[in-house]
Amino acid sequence: MAKLLAMRFDLVTIFPEFFVGPLDHGILRRARETGLVEVHIQDLRVFTKDRHRSVDDRPFGGGEGMVLKPDPLFEAAEALLGHGLGSADQPVAPAPKTAIVLLSAAGKLFRQETARRYARLDRIIFLCGRYAGEEERVAEYLATEEICVGDYVLSGGELPAMLVIDAVTRLLPGALGNEASSQNESFSETLAAGDSSPVRAQPFDAQGKHVAPLQPGSQPASQLLLDFPHYTRPADFRGWKVPDVLIGGNHAEVANWRRAAALEKTQRNRPDLLLR
């Protein structure tokens, strides 16, 4: 059954000019011209507060690179949605058929069944990450889903966002002209169930913040893991606090926490990596 309203894609990025070109060709161009989809681009720097329009800050606990701050990302999403998303005390979820997708190398793998699920939505807001990583509170409390497009690291989330938009658009009724085209191609088999995640391991405390150090030999050194969670200022954002261990200044504890947190996130988002 055809969608009655255009599907809306919102792209939150610090490089709005990146999308000049990819949106103007092929199936995506035709889908936009016929009103099948709408694409809106939002410059993240609009929601910064300092004169330098800074969107990033140094990571708590030390380390290389910079981390995108939570403030502008939350405010950008709220401006696009037209309502607040609450705080730790009173969280507010987006509409049922709206997804907020964080593009991140530490996310769940994007697959064709994910694209089919997204094609049933009314709206997707894409948060295009950059730098060393994205604030973990963005992944946990703003994004409804954290997605990666493969086992490699890119400079940012803009290109992955375009890949997802293309994959989803071509599944919309009317996008290809011949509906059978998307039903008889690679990855087209309907699975018995959609995306699933294993039961979360519990290396965190009751607040989901502090992780006990791994015991020697509990994880092979050569095993692939996702990146550990990143946090930056403010230390207390809407009641969601940075784990105490990252602020304490004990580098050994920080190292233990990061490895355990990376293992937990891998078990949650990419358990297949632990079987290789």
Short mmCIF file of C-alpha atoms in Angstrom, two decimals:
data_model
loop_
_atom_site.label_atom_id
_atom_site.label_comp_id
_atom_site.label_asym_id
_atom_site.label_seq_id
_atom_site.Cartn_x
_atom_site.Cartn_y
_atom_site.Cartn_z
CA MET A 1 0.00 0.00 0.00
CA ALA A 2 1.40 3.39 -1.03
CA LYS A 3 2.38 5.90 1.63
CA LEU A 4 -0.07 8.79 1.78
CA LEU A 5 2.53 11.31 2.95
CA ALA A 6 6.09 11.89 1.82
CA MET A 7 8.70 10.19 3.95
CA ARG A 8 10.87 12.81 5.62
CA PHE A 9 14.61 12.53 6.13
CA ASP A 10 16.42 15.11 8.30
CA LEU A 11 20.21 15.31 8.21
CA VAL A 12 21.97 16.94 11.18
CA THR A 13 25.56 17.72 10.17
CA ILE A 14 28.41 20.20 10.46
CA PHE A 15 28.94 19.88 6.70
CA PRO A 16 25.59 20.72 5.07
CA GLU A 17 27.30 21.27 1.72
CA PHE A 18 28.31 17.59 1.67
CA PHE A 19 24.84 16.64 0.45
CA VAL A 20 24.85 18.93 -2.59
CA GLY A 21 25.11 16.37 -5.37
CA PRO A 22 24.22 12.97 -3.88
CA LEU A 23 20.59 14.05 -3.45
CA ASP A 24 20.30 15.30 -7.03
CA HIS A 25 20.78 12.07 -8.95
CA GLY A 26 18.97 8.87 -9.81
CA ILE A 27 16.24 7.35 -7.69
CA LEU A 28 16.65 9.89 -4.90
CA ARG A 29 16.18 12.83 -7.25
CA ARG A 30 13.07 11.31 -8.80
CA ALA A 31 11.65 10.44 -5.39
CA ARG A 32 12.10 14.05 -4.26
CA GLU A 33 10.63 15.49 -7.47
CA THR A 34 7.54 13.30 -7.24
CA GLY A 35 7.01 14.08 -3.55
CA LEU A 36 7.74 10.56 -2.39
CA VAL A 37 10.42 11.78 0.01
CA GLU A 38 11.47 15.08 1.56
CA VAL A 39 15.06 15.73 2.60
CA HIS A 40 15.95 18.56 5.01
CA ILE A 41 19.49 19.48 6.01
CA GLN A 42 20.22 21.05 9.39
CA ASP A 43 23.55 22.72 10.20
CA LEU A 44 24.52 21.58 13.71
CA ARG A 45 26.53 24.75 14.36
CA VAL A 46 23.29 26.76 14.47
CA PHE A 47 22.73 25.26 17.92
CA THR A 48 26.08 26.23 19.43
CA LYS A 49 26.39 28.95 22.07
CA ASP A 50 29.99 30.25 21.81
CA ARG A 51 31.43 32.67 19.28
CA HIS A 52 33.58 29.93 17.76
CA ARG A 53 30.48 27.79 17.11
CA SER A 54 32.19 24.82 18.77
CA VAL A 55 30.41 21.48 18.48
CA ASP A 56 33.09 19.36 20.15
CA ASP A 57 35.19 19.18 23.30
CA ARG A 58 37.99 17.12 24.86
CA PRO A 59 37.00 13.67 26.16
CA PHE A 60 36.75 13.02 29.89
CA GLY A 61 39.42 10.56 30.97
CA GLY A 62 41.88 11.82 28.36
CA GLY A 63 42.71 10.42 24.97
CA GLU A 64 43.12 11.48 21.38
CA GLY A 65 40.69 13.51 19.33
CA MET A 66 37.59 15.46 20.19
CA VAL A 67 34.03 14.38 21.02
CA LEU A 68 30.81 15.93 19.74
CA LYS A 69 28.99 17.62 22.63
CA PRO A 70 25.46 16.50 23.58
CA ASP A 71 23.93 19.98 23.87
CA PRO A 72 23.74 21.00 20.19
CA LEU A 73 22.70 17.52 19.04
CA PHE A 74 19.80 17.37 21.51
CA GLU A 75 18.71 20.91 20.66
CA ALA A 76 18.91 20.29 16.91
CA ALA A 77 16.71 17.19 17.21
CA GLU A 78 14.26 19.03 19.44
CA ALA A 79 14.02 21.92 16.98
CA LEU A 80 13.30 19.52 14.13
CA LEU A 81 10.72 17.58 16.13
CA GLY A 82 9.06 20.71 17.50
CA HIS A 83 9.12 19.48 21.11
CA GLY A 84 11.56 18.79 23.92
CA LEU A 85 13.01 15.37 24.63
CA GLY A 86 13.09 15.75 28.37
CA SER A 87 15.78 14.79 30.85
CA ALA A 88 16.86 11.86 33.00
CA ASP A 89 13.94 12.56 35.35
CA GLN A 90 11.33 13.00 32.60
CA PRO A 91 12.44 11.53 29.27
CA VAL A 92 10.23 12.19 26.24
CA ALA A 93 10.21 9.80 23.30
CA PRO A 94 9.70 10.85 19.67
CA ALA A 95 6.54 9.83 17.81
CA PRO A 96 6.14 6.05 17.26
CA LYS A 97 6.89 6.22 13.51
CA THR A 98 9.84 8.59 13.91
CA ALA A 99 13.40 7.33 14.36
CA ILE A 100 16.47 9.28 15.48
CA VAL A 101 19.44 7.43 14.02
CA LEU A 102 23.03 8.04 15.11
CA LEU A 103 25.54 7.06 12.43
CA SER A 104 28.50 5.61 14.32
CA ALA A 105 31.23 3.01 13.83
CA ALA A 106 30.14 1.56 17.19
CA GLY A 107 26.53 0.95 16.15
CA LYS A 108 24.53 -2.06 15.06
CA LEU A 109 25.26 -3.21 11.54
CA PHE A 110 22.87 -1.79 8.96
CA ARG A 111 21.30 -4.62 6.96
CA GLN A 112 18.59 -4.96 4.36
CA GLU A 113 16.05 -5.97 7.00
CA THR A 114 16.90 -2.71 8.79
CA ALA A 115 16.17 -0.79 5.58
CA ARG A 116 12.82 -2.57 5.24
CA ARG A 117 11.93 -1.64 8.80
CA TYR A 118 12.91 1.98 8.23
CA ALA A 119 10.81 2.11 5.04
CA ARG A 120 7.71 1.62 7.20
CA LEU A 121 8.43 4.80 9.17
CA ASP A 122 7.21 8.33 8.50
CA ARG A 123 10.40 10.15 9.42
CA ILE A 124 14.06 9.57 10.19
CA ILE A 125 16.40 12.12 11.75
CA PHE A 126 20.03 11.26 11.05
CA LEU A 127 22.73 12.48 13.46
CA CYS A 128 25.98 12.56 11.48
CA GLY A 129 28.85 12.00 13.90
CA ARG A 130 32.39 13.31 13.54
CA TYR A 131 35.79 13.40 15.26
CA ALA A 132 36.83 10.71 17.76
CA GLY A 133 33.26 9.74 18.50
CA GLU A 134 29.88 10.84 19.72
CA GLU A 135 28.85 11.59 23.27
CA GLU A 136 27.51 8.37 24.80
CA ARG A 137 24.49 10.20 26.21
CA VAL A 138 23.52 11.00 22.61
CA ALA A 139 23.69 7.29 21.75
CA GLU A 140 21.81 6.23 24.89
CA TYR A 141 19.18 8.91 25.41
CA LEU A 142 18.72 10.85 22.16
CA ALA A 143 19.12 8.31 19.38
CA THR A 144 16.50 5.60 19.06
CA GLU A 145 19.12 3.54 17.26
CA GLU A 146 22.88 3.58 16.67
CA ILE A 147 23.86 2.30 13.22
CA CYS A 148 27.08 1.53 11.35
CA VAL A 149 27.37 0.56 7.69
CA GLY A 150 30.32 -1.80 7.95
CA ASP A 151 33.38 -2.95 9.87
CA TYR A 152 35.47 0.10 9.03
CA VAL A 153 35.85 3.68 10.25
CA LEU A 154 34.88 6.69 8.11
CA SER A 155 35.54 10.39 8.67
CA GLY A 156 31.93 11.04 9.63
CA GLY A 157 28.29 10.01 9.38
CA GLU A 158 27.38 11.94 6.23
CA LEU A 159 28.26 9.23 3.73
CA PRO A 160 26.65 6.44 5.82
CA ALA A 161 23.50 8.58 6.10
CA MET A 162 23.32 8.81 2.33
CA LEU A 163 23.75 5.04 2.01
CA VAL A 164 20.87 4.45 4.42
CA ILE A 165 18.62 7.03 2.72
CA ASP A 166 19.29 5.44 -0.66
CA ALA A 167 18.62 1.92 0.63
CA VAL A 168 15.37 3.00 2.32
CA THR A 169 14.07 5.19 -0.51
CA ARG A 170 14.29 2.45 -3.11
CA LEU A 171 12.02 0.29 -0.92
CA LEU A 172 9.23 2.87 -0.85
CA PRO A 173 6.25 2.05 -3.09
CA GLY A 174 6.64 3.94 -6.35
CA ALA A 175 10.35 4.68 -6.04
CA LEU A 176 11.53 2.10 -8.56
CA GLY A 177 8.55 1.98 -10.90
CA ASN A 178 8.57 -1.82 -10.86
CA GLU A 179 7.81 -3.03 -7.33
CA ALA A 180 9.27 -6.47 -8.08
CA SER A 181 12.70 -4.87 -8.50
CA SER A 182 13.24 -4.56 -4.76
CA GLN A 183 11.75 -7.98 -4.01
CA ASN A 184 14.07 -10.00 -6.21
CA GLU A 185 17.60 -8.83 -5.46
CA SER A 186 20.41 -9.31 -2.96
CA PHE A 187 19.35 -9.45 0.69
CA SER A 188 15.68 -9.63 -0.25
CA GLU A 189 14.76 -12.76 1.70
CA THR A 190 12.33 -12.04 4.53
CA LEU A 191 13.79 -13.18 7.82
CA ALA A 192 11.77 -14.90 10.47
CA ALA A 193 12.37 -11.94 12.76
CA GLY A 194 13.72 -8.43 12.45
CA ASP A 195 16.79 -6.91 14.09
CA SER A 196 17.42 -8.38 17.51
CA SER A 197 19.88 -7.84 20.29
CA PRO A 198 21.06 -10.26 22.98
CA VAL A 199 20.26 -9.70 26.61
CA ARG A 200 22.57 -6.92 27.82
CA ALA A 201 25.51 -8.00 29.92
CA GLN A 202 25.78 -6.21 33.25
CA PRO A 203 29.29 -4.77 33.78
CA PHE A 204 27.69 -1.45 34.83
CA ASP A 205 26.32 -0.58 38.24
CA ALA A 206 22.62 -0.01 38.95
CA GLN A 207 22.79 3.40 37.28
CA GLY A 208 24.43 1.91 34.21
CA LYS A 209 27.56 3.99 34.72
CA HIS A 210 30.47 2.27 36.43
CA VAL A 211 32.03 -0.92 35.09
CA ALA A 212 34.10 -3.35 37.11
CA PRO A 213 37.54 -4.17 35.66
CA LEU A 214 37.78 -7.29 33.54
CA GLN A 215 39.45 -10.28 35.14
CA PRO A 216 42.68 -11.50 33.52
CA GLY A 217 41.99 -13.94 30.73
CA SER A 218 38.29 -13.08 30.52
CA GLN A 219 38.68 -11.58 27.05
CA PRO A 220 41.22 -12.64 24.41
CA ALA A 221 43.53 -9.75 23.50
CA SER A 222 43.01 -10.32 19.77
CA GLN A 223 39.22 -10.21 19.87
CA LEU A 224 37.53 -7.42 17.93
CA LEU A 225 35.63 -4.93 20.07
CA LEU A 226 33.66 -1.80 19.32
CA ASP A 227 34.89 1.54 20.56
CA PHE A 228 34.31 2.37 24.21
CA PRO A 229 31.72 5.04 25.14
CA HIS A 230 32.88 8.67 24.96
CA TYR A 231 31.81 11.50 27.26
CA THR A 232 32.61 15.20 27.38
CA ARG A 233 31.35 18.36 29.09
CA PRO A 234 28.99 19.02 30.77
CA ALA A 235 29.55 16.33 33.36
CA ASP A 236 25.87 16.49 34.33
CA PHE A 237 23.56 16.96 31.35
CA ARG A 238 19.85 16.94 32.17
CA GLY A 239 20.50 14.55 35.02
CA TRP A 240 22.54 12.09 32.93
CA LYS A 241 25.96 12.05 34.52
CA VAL A 242 29.36 11.08 33.22
CA PRO A 243 30.69 7.92 34.95
CA ASP A 244 32.69 8.90 38.04
CA VAL A 245 35.67 6.80 36.98
CA LEU A 246 36.35 9.10 33.99
CA ILE A 247 36.55 12.17 36.21
CA GLY A 248 38.60 10.62 39.00
CA GLY A 249 41.97 10.90 37.28
CA ASN A 250 43.06 7.27 37.82
CA HIS A 251 44.35 6.22 34.40
CA ALA A 252 44.48 2.52 35.25
CA GLU A 253 40.83 2.56 36.31
CA VAL A 254 39.91 4.51 33.18
CA ALA A 255 41.67 1.90 31.02
CA ASN A 256 39.88 -0.97 32.78
CA TRP A 257 36.52 0.80 32.51
CA ARG A 258 36.99 1.50 28.81
CA ARG A 259 37.82 -2.08 27.96
CA ALA A 260 34.90 -3.46 29.97
CA ALA A 261 32.53 -0.88 28.49
CA ALA A 262 33.76 -1.71 24.97
CA LEU A 263 33.06 -5.40 25.65
CA GLU A 264 29.57 -4.60 26.94
CA LYS A 265 28.75 -2.48 23.92
CA THR A 266 30.07 -5.16 21.55
CA GLN A 267 27.94 -7.79 23.29
CA ARG A 268 24.93 -5.49 22.93
CA ASN A 269 25.37 -4.16 19.39
CA ARG A 270 27.67 -6.60 17.54
CA PRO A 271 27.82 -9.98 19.31
CA ASP A 272 28.97 -11.55 16.03
CA LEU A 273 32.34 -9.87 16.47
CA LEU A 274 32.94 -11.91 19.63
CA LEU A 275 32.48 -15.16 17.70
CA ARG A 276 35.19 -14.49 15.13
#
